[in-house]
Coordinates of C-alpha atoms in Angstrom, one line a residue:
Chain A
M1 CA 66.3 -1.0 6.8
K2 CA 63.9 -1.8 9.5
C3 CA 60.0 -1.0 9.8
P4 CA 59.9 2.4 12.0
T5 CA 57.1 1.1 14.0
L6 CA 58.4 -2.3 15.0
R7 CA 57.3 -3.3 18.7
V8 CA 58.2 -6.5 20.4
G9 CA 55.2 -8.9 21.5
H10 CA 55.1 -11.7 23.8
H11 CA 57.3 -13.8 21.8
K12 CA 57.8 -12.2 18.4
T13 CA 58.3 -9.2 16.7
I14 CA 55.0 -7.5 15.9
C15 CA 54.2 -4.9 13.2
D16 CA 51.1 -2.7 13.1
C17 CA 52.2 -0.2 10.6
V18 CA 51.1 0.1 7.1
V19 CA 54.1 1.9 5.3
G20 CA 56.7 -0.4 6.2
A21 CA 54.5 -3.4 6.5
A22 CA 56.5 -4.9 3.3
L23 CA 59.5 -5.0 5.3
C24 CA 58.5 -6.8 8.5
D25 CA 57.4 -10.4 8.9
R26 CA 53.8 -10.2 10.0
P27 CA 51.7 -12.5 8.3
L28 CA 49.6 -11.0 5.7
Y29 CA 46.0 -11.9 7.0
A30 CA 46.6 -9.8 10.2
R31 CA 46.6 -6.9 7.9
E32 CA 43.4 -7.5 6.0
K33 CA 40.9 -4.7 5.6
P34 CA 38.7 -4.0 8.4
V35 CA 36.3 -6.9 9.2
W36 CA 32.6 -7.4 8.4
R37 CA 30.4 -7.7 11.4
G38 CA 26.9 -7.7 10.0
R39 CA 24.8 -4.8 9.1
G40 CA 24.3 -3.6 12.7
G41 CA 27.4 -4.2 14.0
R42 CA 30.7 -2.2 14.0
A43 CA 33.7 -2.6 11.7
T44 CA 36.9 -3.0 13.6
S45 CA 40.3 -3.3 12.7
P46 CA 41.6 -6.6 13.1
V47 CA 43.9 -7.3 16.2
V48 CA 47.0 -9.2 15.8
R49 CA 46.7 -12.1 18.0
P50 CA 49.2 -14.8 18.8
S51 CA 47.3 -16.8 16.2
S52 CA 48.1 -14.4 13.5
L53 CA 51.9 -15.3 14.0
Q54 CA 51.2 -18.9 12.6
P55 CA 52.2 -19.5 8.9
S56 CA 49.8 -18.0 6.5
P57 CA 46.8 -20.0 5.2
P58 CA 46.3 -20.3 1.1
A59 CA 45.2 -16.9 -0.2
F60 CA 41.5 -18.0 -1.3
L61 CA 41.2 -19.0 2.3
I62 CA 42.1 -15.6 4.3
A63 CA 38.9 -13.8 3.5
P64 CA 36.7 -16.5 4.8
L65 CA 38.8 -17.3 8.2
A66 CA 38.7 -13.9 8.9
A67 CA 35.2 -13.5 8.7
L68 CA 34.6 -16.6 10.5
A69 CA 37.0 -15.7 13.5
D70 CA 35.5 -12.1 13.8
T71 CA 31.7 -12.6 13.1
S72 CA 29.6 -14.2 15.5
L73 CA 27.2 -16.9 14.4
V74 CA 24.4 -15.2 16.2
E75 CA 25.3 -11.8 14.4
L76 CA 25.5 -13.7 11.0
I77 CA 22.0 -15.4 11.6
R78 CA 20.6 -12.1 12.2
D79 CA 21.5 -10.6 9.4
I80 CA 20.3 -13.5 7.2
G81 CA 17.0 -13.1 9.2
R82 CA 16.8 -9.4 8.3
R83 CA 17.6 -9.8 4.7
I84 CA 14.9 -12.5 4.5
L85 CA 12.6 -10.1 6.2
R86 CA 13.4 -7.4 3.8
L87 CA 12.6 -9.5 1.1
T88 CA 9.6 -10.8 2.5
V89 CA 8.3 -7.2 3.0
Y90 CA 9.0 -6.0 -0.8
V91 CA 7.3 -9.3 -2.0
G92 CA 4.3 -8.7 0.3
G93 CA 4.2 -5.1 -0.6
L94 CA 4.3 -5.4 -4.1
T95 CA 1.7 -8.1 -3.9
V96 CA -0.5 -5.7 -2.4
M97 CA 0.2 -3.2 -4.9
I98 CA -0.9 -5.7 -7.8
G99 CA -4.0 -6.4 -6.0
R100 CA -4.9 -2.6 -5.6
L101 CA -3.7 -2.5 -9.3
L102 CA -6.2 -5.1 -10.5
A103 CA -9.0 -3.5 -8.2
S104 CA -8.6 -0.3 -10.0
L105 CA -8.7 -1.5 -13.5
P106 CA -12.3 -1.4 -14.0
Q107 CA -11.8 2.4 -13.9
I108 CA -9.6 2.4 -16.4
L109 CA -12.0 4.2 -19.2
G110 CA -12.0 6.9 -16.6
S111 CA -8.3 7.3 -16.7
A112 CA -8.0 7.0 -20.6
R113 CA -6.4 10.2 -20.8
L114 CA -3.5 9.4 -18.3
V115 CA -3.2 6.0 -20.1
V116 CA -2.6 7.6 -23.6
Y117 CA -0.1 10.5 -21.9
Q118 CA 1.8 7.5 -20.8
M119 CA 1.9 5.6 -24.0
L120 CA 3.3 8.7 -25.3
T121 CA 6.1 9.0 -22.9
M122 CA 7.1 5.1 -22.7
G123 CA 6.3 4.2 -26.1
V124 CA 6.6 6.8 -28.8
R125 CA 9.7 8.6 -26.9
S126 CA 11.8 5.6 -26.5
L127 CA 11.0 4.7 -30.3
P128 CA 14.6 6.5 -31.3
L129 CA 16.6 4.5 -28.7
I130 CA 15.0 1.4 -29.7
I131 CA 15.7 1.8 -33.6
L132 CA 19.3 2.7 -32.7
T133 CA 19.8 -0.5 -30.6
S134 CA 17.8 -2.4 -33.1
V135 CA 19.8 -1.7 -36.0
F136 CA 23.0 -2.8 -34.4
T137 CA 21.5 -5.8 -32.9
G138 CA 20.6 -7.1 -36.0
A139 CA 23.7 -6.1 -37.8
V140 CA 25.8 -7.8 -35.3
S141 CA 23.6 -11.0 -35.3
A142 CA 23.8 -11.2 -38.9
W143 CA 27.8 -10.8 -39.0
Q144 CA 28.0 -13.2 -36.0
A145 CA 25.9 -15.9 -37.5
A146 CA 27.7 -15.5 -40.8
Y147 CA 31.1 -16.1 -38.9
Q148 CA 29.6 -19.1 -37.3
F149 CA 28.2 -20.6 -40.5
Q150 CA 31.1 -20.1 -42.7
N151 CA 32.2 -23.7 -44.3
F152 CA 29.5 -25.7 -42.1
V153 CA 26.2 -23.9 -43.0
P154 CA 24.7 -22.9 -46.4
M155 CA 24.6 -19.1 -46.2
R156 CA 20.9 -19.0 -47.6
F157 CA 20.2 -20.2 -44.1
L158 CA 21.4 -17.0 -42.7
G159 CA 18.1 -15.1 -42.7
T160 CA 16.4 -18.0 -41.1
A161 CA 18.7 -18.1 -38.0
V162 CA 19.1 -14.4 -37.7
G163 CA 15.1 -13.9 -38.3
K164 CA 14.3 -16.5 -35.5
A165 CA 16.6 -15.2 -33.0
I166 CA 15.6 -11.4 -33.5
V167 CA 11.7 -12.3 -33.3
I168 CA 11.9 -14.8 -30.6
E169 CA 14.6 -13.5 -28.0
L170 CA 16.9 -10.6 -29.2
A171 CA 14.0 -7.8 -29.9
P172 CA 11.7 -8.6 -26.6
V173 CA 14.9 -9.0 -24.3
L174 CA 17.1 -6.1 -25.8
T175 CA 14.2 -3.8 -26.3
A176 CA 12.7 -4.8 -22.8
L177 CA 16.3 -3.9 -21.2
V178 CA 16.6 -0.9 -22.8
V179 CA 13.4 0.3 -21.8
A180 CA 14.2 -0.8 -18.2
G181 CA 17.0 1.5 -18.4
R182 CA 15.2 4.3 -19.9
V183 CA 11.5 4.2 -18.4
G184 CA 11.9 1.9 -15.5
A185 CA 14.4 4.2 -14.1
S186 CA 12.3 7.5 -15.1
I187 CA 8.9 6.2 -13.4
A188 CA 11.1 5.2 -10.2
A189 CA 12.7 8.6 -10.1
E190 CA 9.6 10.4 -10.8
L191 CA 7.3 8.5 -8.2
G192 CA 10.3 8.5 -5.9
T193 CA 10.5 12.5 -5.9
M194 CA 6.8 12.4 -5.6
R195 CA 7.0 10.5 -2.6
V196 CA 9.6 12.6 -0.8
T197 CA 8.1 15.7 -1.5
E198 CA 4.8 14.6 -0.4
Q199 CA 2.8 14.8 -3.6
I200 CA 1.7 10.9 -3.1
D201 CA 0.4 11.8 0.4
A202 CA -1.5 14.8 -1.3
L203 CA -3.1 12.7 -3.5
E204 CA -4.1 10.1 -0.7
V205 CA -5.6 13.2 1.2
M206 CA -7.3 14.6 -1.6
G207 CA -9.3 11.2 -2.0
V208 CA -7.4 10.1 -4.9
D209 CA -6.1 6.7 -5.1
P210 CA -2.5 6.8 -5.9
V211 CA -2.4 3.3 -7.4
R212 CA -4.9 4.1 -10.0
Y213 CA -3.8 7.6 -10.7
L214 CA -0.2 6.8 -10.8
V215 CA 0.5 2.9 -11.3
M216 CA -2.4 1.6 -13.3
P217 CA -1.9 4.1 -16.3
R218 CA 1.9 3.5 -16.3
V219 CA 1.6 -0.4 -16.2
T220 CA -1.3 -0.5 -18.7
S221 CA 0.7 1.6 -21.2
G222 CA 3.7 -0.6 -20.4
A223 CA 1.8 -3.8 -21.3
I224 CA 0.4 -2.2 -24.2
M225 CA 3.7 -0.3 -25.5
L226 CA 6.4 -2.8 -25.5
P227 CA 4.7 -5.3 -27.7
V228 CA 4.5 -2.3 -30.4
L229 CA 8.0 -1.3 -29.5
V230 CA 9.3 -4.8 -30.3
L231 CA 7.5 -4.8 -33.7
F232 CA 9.4 -1.7 -34.7
S233 CA 12.4 -3.6 -33.2
D234 CA 11.7 -6.9 -35.0
F235 CA 11.5 -4.7 -38.2
V236 CA 14.5 -2.7 -37.8
A237 CA 16.9 -5.5 -36.7
I238 CA 16.1 -7.6 -39.7
L239 CA 16.6 -4.6 -41.8
G240 CA 20.1 -4.0 -40.0
A241 CA 20.8 -7.6 -40.5
L242 CA 19.5 -7.7 -44.1
V243 CA 21.8 -4.8 -44.8
V244 CA 25.2 -6.7 -43.5
A245 CA 24.1 -9.8 -45.3
V246 CA 24.1 -7.8 -48.6
L247 CA 26.8 -5.6 -48.0
M248 CA 29.4 -7.3 -46.2
V249 CA 28.6 -11.0 -46.5
N250 CA 27.8 -10.7 -50.4
L251 CA 24.3 -12.6 -50.0
S252 CA 21.5 -11.3 -52.0
A253 CA 18.6 -9.5 -50.5
T254 CA 16.3 -12.2 -51.9
T255 CA 18.3 -14.8 -50.6
F256 CA 18.4 -13.5 -47.0
L257 CA 14.7 -12.4 -47.2
N258 CA 13.7 -16.1 -48.4
G259 CA 15.6 -17.5 -45.4
V260 CA 13.5 -15.2 -43.2
K261 CA 10.4 -16.7 -44.3
L262 CA 11.8 -20.3 -44.6
F263 CA 10.8 -21.4 -40.9
F264 CA 9.0 -18.2 -39.9
H265 CA 5.7 -19.0 -37.8
M266 CA 3.4 -16.4 -36.6
S267 CA 3.4 -18.4 -33.4
D268 CA 6.8 -17.1 -32.8
M269 CA 6.1 -13.6 -33.4
Y270 CA 3.1 -13.9 -31.0
A271 CA 5.4 -15.6 -28.5
G272 CA 7.8 -12.8 -28.7
L273 CA 5.0 -9.9 -28.4
F274 CA 3.4 -11.8 -25.4
K275 CA 6.8 -12.0 -23.5
A276 CA 7.0 -8.1 -24.4
S277 CA 3.7 -7.4 -22.9
I278 CA 4.9 -9.2 -19.7
F279 CA 8.2 -7.4 -19.5
G280 CA 6.4 -4.1 -19.9
I281 CA 4.4 -5.2 -16.9
I282 CA 7.8 -6.1 -14.9
I283 CA 9.2 -2.7 -16.0
S284 CA 6.5 -0.2 -15.0
L285 CA 5.2 -2.5 -12.0
I286 CA 8.8 -2.4 -10.4
G287 CA 9.4 1.3 -11.5
C288 CA 6.3 2.3 -9.8
Y289 CA 6.6 0.0 -6.7
Q290 CA 10.3 1.4 -6.3
G291 CA 9.1 4.8 -6.4
F292 CA 6.4 4.3 -3.8
Q293 CA 9.0 2.7 -1.4
T294 CA 11.6 5.7 -1.7
R295 CA 12.6 7.2 1.5
G296 CA 15.2 9.9 2.2
G297 CA 15.2 12.6 -0.1
A298 CA 17.8 12.7 -3.2
E299 CA 19.8 10.0 -2.2
G300 CA 16.9 7.7 -1.6
V301 CA 15.5 8.7 -5.1
G302 CA 18.9 7.6 -6.5
R303 CA 18.6 4.3 -4.7
S304 CA 15.2 3.3 -5.9
T305 CA 16.4 4.3 -9.6
T306 CA 19.0 2.2 -9.5
G307 CA 16.9 -0.7 -7.9
A308 CA 14.3 -0.5 -10.3
V309 CA 16.7 -0.9 -13.4
V310 CA 18.5 -3.9 -11.5
I311 CA 15.4 -5.8 -10.4
A312 CA 13.6 -5.2 -13.6
S313 CA 16.3 -6.5 -15.5
V314 CA 17.2 -9.4 -13.5
L315 CA 13.1 -10.1 -13.6
I316 CA 13.3 -9.7 -17.2
L317 CA 15.5 -12.3 -17.7
I318 CA 14.1 -14.9 -15.2
S319 CA 10.7 -14.5 -16.7
D320 CA 12.0 -14.7 -20.0
Y321 CA 13.4 -18.1 -19.2
L322 CA 10.3 -19.2 -17.5
I323 CA 8.1 -18.1 -20.5
A324 CA 10.5 -20.0 -23.0
T325 CA 9.8 -23.3 -20.9
M326 CA 6.2 -22.7 -21.1
L327 CA 5.7 -21.8 -24.8
F328 CA 8.7 -23.6 -26.4
R329 CA 8.7 -27.3 -25.5
V330 CA 11.8 -29.1 -26.4
Chain B
M1 CA -14.8 16.9 16.1
I2 CA -11.0 15.3 16.4
A3 CA -10.1 13.1 19.1
I4 CA -6.7 11.4 19.6
R5 CA -6.3 9.0 22.5
G6 CA -3.2 7.3 23.8
L7 CA -1.5 7.7 20.3
V8 CA 1.9 5.8 20.3
K9 CA 4.3 5.6 17.1
S10 CA 7.7 4.7 16.7
L11 CA 9.7 5.2 13.7
D12 CA 13.3 3.5 13.2
H13 CA 13.3 2.1 16.5
R14 CA 12.7 5.5 17.9
V15 CA 9.5 6.5 19.9
V16 CA 8.4 9.5 18.1
L17 CA 4.8 9.8 19.9
N18 CA 4.4 8.2 23.4
G19 CA 0.9 8.5 24.3
V20 CA -0.6 11.7 23.1
D21 CA -4.0 12.8 23.9
L22 CA -5.6 15.8 22.1
D23 CA -9.3 17.0 21.1
V24 CA -9.9 19.8 18.8
A25 CA -13.8 21.0 19.1
K26 CA -15.6 22.0 16.0
G27 CA -14.7 25.6 14.6
E28 CA -11.7 25.4 16.6
T29 CA -7.9 26.2 15.4
L30 CA -5.3 24.2 17.4
V31 CA -1.6 24.8 17.0
V32 CA 0.8 22.3 18.0
I33 CA 4.1 23.4 18.5
G34 CA 7.5 21.7 19.3
R35 CA 11.0 21.2 18.3
S36 CA 12.0 20.1 14.9
C37 CA 11.6 16.2 14.3
C38 CA 9.6 16.1 17.8
G39 CA 6.8 14.3 15.8
K40 CA 4.5 17.2 14.9
S41 CA 4.3 16.4 11.0
V42 CA 3.7 12.3 12.1
L43 CA 1.0 13.3 14.4
L44 CA -0.9 15.3 11.3
K45 CA -0.3 12.2 9.4
H46 CA -2.1 9.9 12.0
V47 CA -5.0 12.5 12.0
L48 CA -5.3 12.1 8.2
G49 CA -4.8 8.1 8.6
L50 CA -1.5 8.2 6.4
M51 CA 0.0 6.4 9.1
K52 CA -1.2 3.6 11.2
P53 CA -0.6 4.3 14.9
D54 CA 1.3 1.4 17.1
A55 CA -1.3 2.3 19.8
G56 CA -4.2 4.6 20.3
T57 CA -6.9 5.8 18.4
V58 CA -8.1 8.8 16.1
T59 CA -11.7 9.8 15.7
I60 CA -12.6 12.2 13.3
F61 CA -16.2 13.3 12.5
G62 CA -17.1 10.3 15.2
K63 CA -15.4 7.9 12.9
Q64 CA -12.2 5.8 14.2
L65 CA -9.8 5.9 11.5
D66 CA -8.2 2.5 11.8
Q67 CA -11.6 0.9 11.6
L68 CA -12.5 2.2 8.4
D69 CA -11.7 0.9 4.8
R70 CA -10.0 2.4 2.1
A71 CA -12.9 3.6 0.3
H72 CA -14.2 5.2 3.5
L73 CA -10.9 6.6 4.6
Y74 CA -11.0 8.4 1.3
E75 CA -14.4 9.6 1.7
L76 CA -13.6 11.0 5.0
R77 CA -10.4 12.5 3.4
M78 CA -12.2 14.5 1.3
R79 CA -13.9 16.2 4.1
C80 CA -10.1 17.5 5.0
G81 CA -7.8 19.9 3.2
V82 CA -4.0 19.7 3.9
L83 CA -1.4 22.4 3.5
F84 CA 1.9 20.5 3.1
Q85 CA 5.1 21.7 4.1
G86 CA 6.7 22.1 0.9
G87 CA 3.2 22.6 -1.0
A88 CA 3.3 19.2 -2.5
L89 CA 2.0 20.7 -5.7
F90 CA 2.1 18.4 -8.7
D91 CA 5.0 19.2 -11.0
S92 CA 3.6 17.9 -13.9
L93 CA 0.4 19.9 -14.0
T94 CA -0.5 23.6 -13.9
V95 CA -1.6 25.5 -10.7
A96 CA -5.4 25.4 -11.9
E97 CA -5.1 21.6 -12.6
N98 CA -3.4 21.3 -9.1
V99 CA -6.4 23.3 -7.4
G100 CA -8.8 21.7 -9.2
L101 CA -7.5 18.0 -9.1
G102 CA -10.0 16.7 -6.2
L103 CA -12.8 18.2 -7.8
S104 CA -12.1 16.7 -11.3
E105 CA -11.3 13.1 -9.8
N106 CA -14.0 12.8 -7.1
T107 CA -16.8 15.2 -8.2
T108 CA -19.5 15.2 -11.4
K109 CA -18.9 18.9 -11.5
S110 CA -18.4 20.2 -15.3
K111 CA -15.1 21.5 -16.4
S112 CA -16.4 25.2 -16.5
E113 CA -17.8 24.5 -12.6
I114 CA -14.2 23.3 -11.8
A115 CA -13.0 26.3 -13.6
D116 CA -15.0 28.9 -11.8
I117 CA -14.2 27.2 -8.4
V118 CA -10.4 27.2 -9.1
A119 CA -10.6 30.9 -10.1
E120 CA -12.5 31.7 -6.8
R121 CA -9.9 29.9 -4.5
L122 CA -7.2 31.3 -6.4
E123 CA -8.6 34.7 -5.9
W124 CA -9.2 34.1 -2.3
V125 CA -5.7 33.5 -1.8
G126 CA -4.5 36.1 -3.7
L127 CA -3.3 34.3 -7.0
A128 CA -5.8 35.5 -9.2
G129 CA -5.0 34.6 -12.9
I130 CA -1.8 32.4 -12.5
G131 CA -3.9 29.6 -13.0
P132 CA -1.9 28.5 -16.2
R133 CA 1.3 28.8 -14.8
A134 CA 3.3 25.9 -13.9
P135 CA 4.2 25.5 -10.0
S136 CA 7.8 25.7 -10.5
D137 CA 7.3 29.2 -11.9
L138 CA 6.0 30.5 -8.4
S139 CA 8.2 31.6 -5.4
G140 CA 7.7 29.9 -2.0
G141 CA 5.0 32.3 -0.8
M142 CA 3.0 31.8 -4.0
R143 CA 3.5 27.9 -3.8
K144 CA 2.2 27.9 -0.1
R145 CA -0.7 30.1 -1.3
A146 CA -1.2 27.9 -4.3
A147 CA -1.3 24.8 -1.9
L148 CA -3.5 26.5 0.2
A149 CA -6.0 27.1 -2.5
R150 CA -5.8 23.5 -3.3
A151 CA -6.3 22.6 0.4
I152 CA -10.0 24.4 0.5
A153 CA -11.0 23.8 -2.9
M154 CA -13.3 21.0 -1.9
D155 CA -15.0 23.0 0.9
P156 CA -13.3 21.2 3.7
E157 CA -14.6 20.9 7.0
I158 CA -11.1 20.4 8.6
V159 CA -8.0 22.0 7.6
L160 CA -4.3 20.9 8.5
Y161 CA -1.4 23.2 8.0
D162 CA 1.9 21.3 8.1
E163 CA 4.4 24.2 8.8
P164 CA 2.5 26.7 6.9
T165 CA 5.1 29.5 7.1
T166 CA 8.2 27.6 7.0
G167 CA 10.9 28.6 4.8
L168 CA 9.4 32.2 4.0
D169 CA 10.7 35.3 4.9
P170 CA 8.6 37.4 7.8
I171 CA 6.6 39.5 5.7
T172 CA 5.5 36.5 3.3
A173 CA 5.0 34.3 6.3
E174 CA 2.8 37.3 7.8
G175 CA 0.9 37.1 4.8
I176 CA 0.2 33.2 5.1
N177 CA -1.0 33.9 8.6
D178 CA -3.4 36.8 7.7
L179 CA -4.5 34.3 4.9
I180 CA -5.3 31.6 7.5
V181 CA -7.1 33.6 9.7
R182 CA -9.2 35.1 7.1
L183 CA -10.2 31.6 5.5
R184 CA -11.1 30.3 9.1
E185 CA -13.5 33.3 9.5
R186 CA -14.9 32.8 6.0
L187 CA -15.1 29.1 5.9
K188 CA -15.6 28.2 9.6
V189 CA -13.3 25.5 9.5
T190 CA -11.7 23.1 12.1
A191 CA -7.9 23.6 11.9
I192 CA -5.0 22.1 13.2
A193 CA -1.6 23.5 12.2
V194 CA 1.9 22.2 13.4
T195 CA 4.9 24.7 13.4
H196 CA 7.9 25.9 15.3
D197 CA 7.3 29.5 14.4
M198 CA 5.8 31.1 17.6
N199 CA 4.8 34.3 15.7
S200 CA 2.4 32.2 13.5
A201 CA 1.4 30.0 16.4
F202 CA 0.2 33.2 18.4
K203 CA -1.6 34.7 15.3
I204 CA -3.6 31.6 14.0
G205 CA -4.0 29.5 17.2
D206 CA -7.2 29.6 19.4
R207 CA -5.4 27.0 21.3
I208 CA -1.7 26.0 21.7
A209 CA -0.3 22.3 22.6
M210 CA 3.4 21.5 22.9
L211 CA 4.4 18.3 21.9
H212 CA 7.9 17.3 23.5
A213 CA 9.6 13.9 23.9
G214 CA 6.8 12.2 22.6
K215 CA 3.9 13.6 24.9
I216 CA 1.6 16.8 25.1
I217 CA 3.5 18.8 27.8
F218 CA 1.2 21.7 27.5
D219 CA -2.3 22.2 26.3
G220 CA -3.8 25.8 26.7
S221 CA -4.9 29.1 25.2
V222 CA -2.2 31.6 23.9
D223 CA -2.2 33.7 27.1
Q224 CA -1.7 30.5 29.5
L225 CA 1.3 29.5 27.1
R226 CA 2.6 32.9 27.6
N227 CA 2.2 32.6 31.1
S228 CA 3.3 29.0 31.5
A229 CA 5.8 28.4 34.4
D230 CA 7.0 25.1 32.6
P231 CA 10.7 25.9 31.9
I232 CA 10.8 24.0 28.8
V233 CA 7.6 25.7 27.6
Q234 CA 9.1 29.3 28.3
Q235 CA 12.4 28.5 26.7
F236 CA 10.8 27.3 23.7
I237 CA 8.7 30.3 23.1
V238 CA 11.6 32.6 23.9
G239 CA 14.0 30.8 21.8
A240 CA 16.5 30.8 24.7
T241 CA 19.7 28.6 23.8
T242 CA 20.1 28.1 27.6
G243 CA 17.7 26.0 29.8
P244 CA 16.6 22.4 30.0
L245 CA 16.5 22.1 26.2
E246 CA 19.9 22.1 24.0
P247 CA 20.2 23.2 20.7
L248 CA 20.0 20.4 18.2

C-alpha cells in the first residue's frame, strides 16, 4: 500500500500528506505542528526542506530545533522585550494603585459603610466554604501525620505536629487560596464588568475617586477579614484532626489536645494571622487591579478573573516563603 | 467654554484622532456625528480628562486638562454631567442611590436634601417614583432617563451625551431627544452629544461637526449640513450604501 499523495522532490520521494504519512519515509519533524513565530508573527506550516530529509534528531530536540530553524532571532528578542515591557507596565500600574490606595486611607472613616459591606461579602459569606475545607484539611493532616509517625514517633505528639502545621502554615495558606478563588475572582469579575460597562468612568466623572470608593474598602476588609477567617480555620481544622485522632487513630481527646498545647506558642498564631492579613491584601489588591485593567467585553472579564486567581495564588505562595524566612529563623 | 486644539490620539497603533480642533460656546449644543468606531466616544473621553491625548490640548472653563492634578480634575468634572452610551448605572445601587451618589459623596447635603433633589430630577426625566427600583428592573429607555437624571443631579454647567439614542426604538429615542431639548432650555447648559443617529443630531444640535478619518471634515449649522456639497457628508446623512464610504 502506498501513500496516495506521494510526489517526487529533487532527489528523494517526499510526502506532504497527513493521512498517508505513516506509510511514507518522510522524517517525523517535517510534519510537526505549525511553527511559532512570536506573538506578532504569523504561524506557517513547516516547509519540507532538503535538510528535513536528513536522519531525524532525538525526539526531545525536535521542538527546539524547529523553533530555532524557523524563528528569527530578532523576533525572539522582540517578543522577550514585549513581555518585559508588559510586566513593567503591570508592576508600574499596580504601584500607582497602591500609592492612590495609601493616599485614600485617611478617608476610611467616611467609607466605613462600604468597608463593613465588603467585610460581610468577603468574610462572613466565605465562612461556610472555609469551614468545609478546614475540617478536611485538619482531618487529612492528622491521618497523614499518624501514618508517618507509626513505629517512629509516639502518637502523643500527633496533636503537636498537626497543631503547629495548621496554625503556622496550613490554615493561613489554604484559607488564602480558597478565598483567592472565591473572593479574588469575584472582585475581578465585578470590577471588570464595571470597567467595560463604563461604570468606573462614571464614578470618575462624578468626582468620585474609584480607588477610594471601590479599592480601599475591599483591600481594608481583606486585610481585616482574612485573619478572622484563619482563626476559624485554625479552630475547625484542629477539631477535624481531633475527630480523626479519636475515631481513627484511637488516641484519646486529652492526649491529642495535650499534644496540641505542648509546644504551642502564641507567636506562632500571631505569625499565621499576620501572614493571613498580607494574603488578604494581596487577594483583594490583585482582584481590584485585574478588574481595573479589564478590556474587551465578556472575554476580557473572563481573562481578568482567571488572571486574578492565578496571580494572587502565586503571590500568596511566594510571600508565604518570604514571610517564613523573615519570621522563623533557622 | 470648551476648546479642543490639535487633538491626536492613537489606540492599538491606529490613529483615532488626528488633529481635531473644536470650540463649543457657552449654552451651545454641539453634536459630533460620524461612523461607528470613528473616535467620537474617544473625543468625549478627552473632554472629560478620562484619556490623555498623544498631542494637543483640551481646555474647559479656561483650564487646560493635562495641566490639572487629580483633585482639580475631579473638581472640574463635578461641573460636568455625562450620559454614557449604556447608561453606566451602578448595578449594586438603586436608581435613587445612583442619582444621588455624586451629591452624597461630594457635598455636605443632608440625606433628606439629597432625597428631594433625586426625586425632583427623576420627575424631570419622567421617572417619578421609581427611585427604589434596581437598574436591572428598568427598560433601555428608562435606564437612559435614569442615567440622564444622574447626569444632571449636580446642576452641571456642561452635559456630555454619548450616543443618547443608540439601541432605543424610534419612539423612545424621540422621547429622549425631547428630554434633552427640554433640559437644555431649563438648565441652560452647554452640551456636546456624539451620535450617528441623524434624527437625534438634527433635533438636539445647534451646531453639527462631522468626524471622519480622525479629523473634523464638517463644522456648521444644521442647515449648512443639509446643504453641504461634501459627498462624504451627504452620503452619511442620507445613509446611502453607495458613495465614497463603504459599509463596515
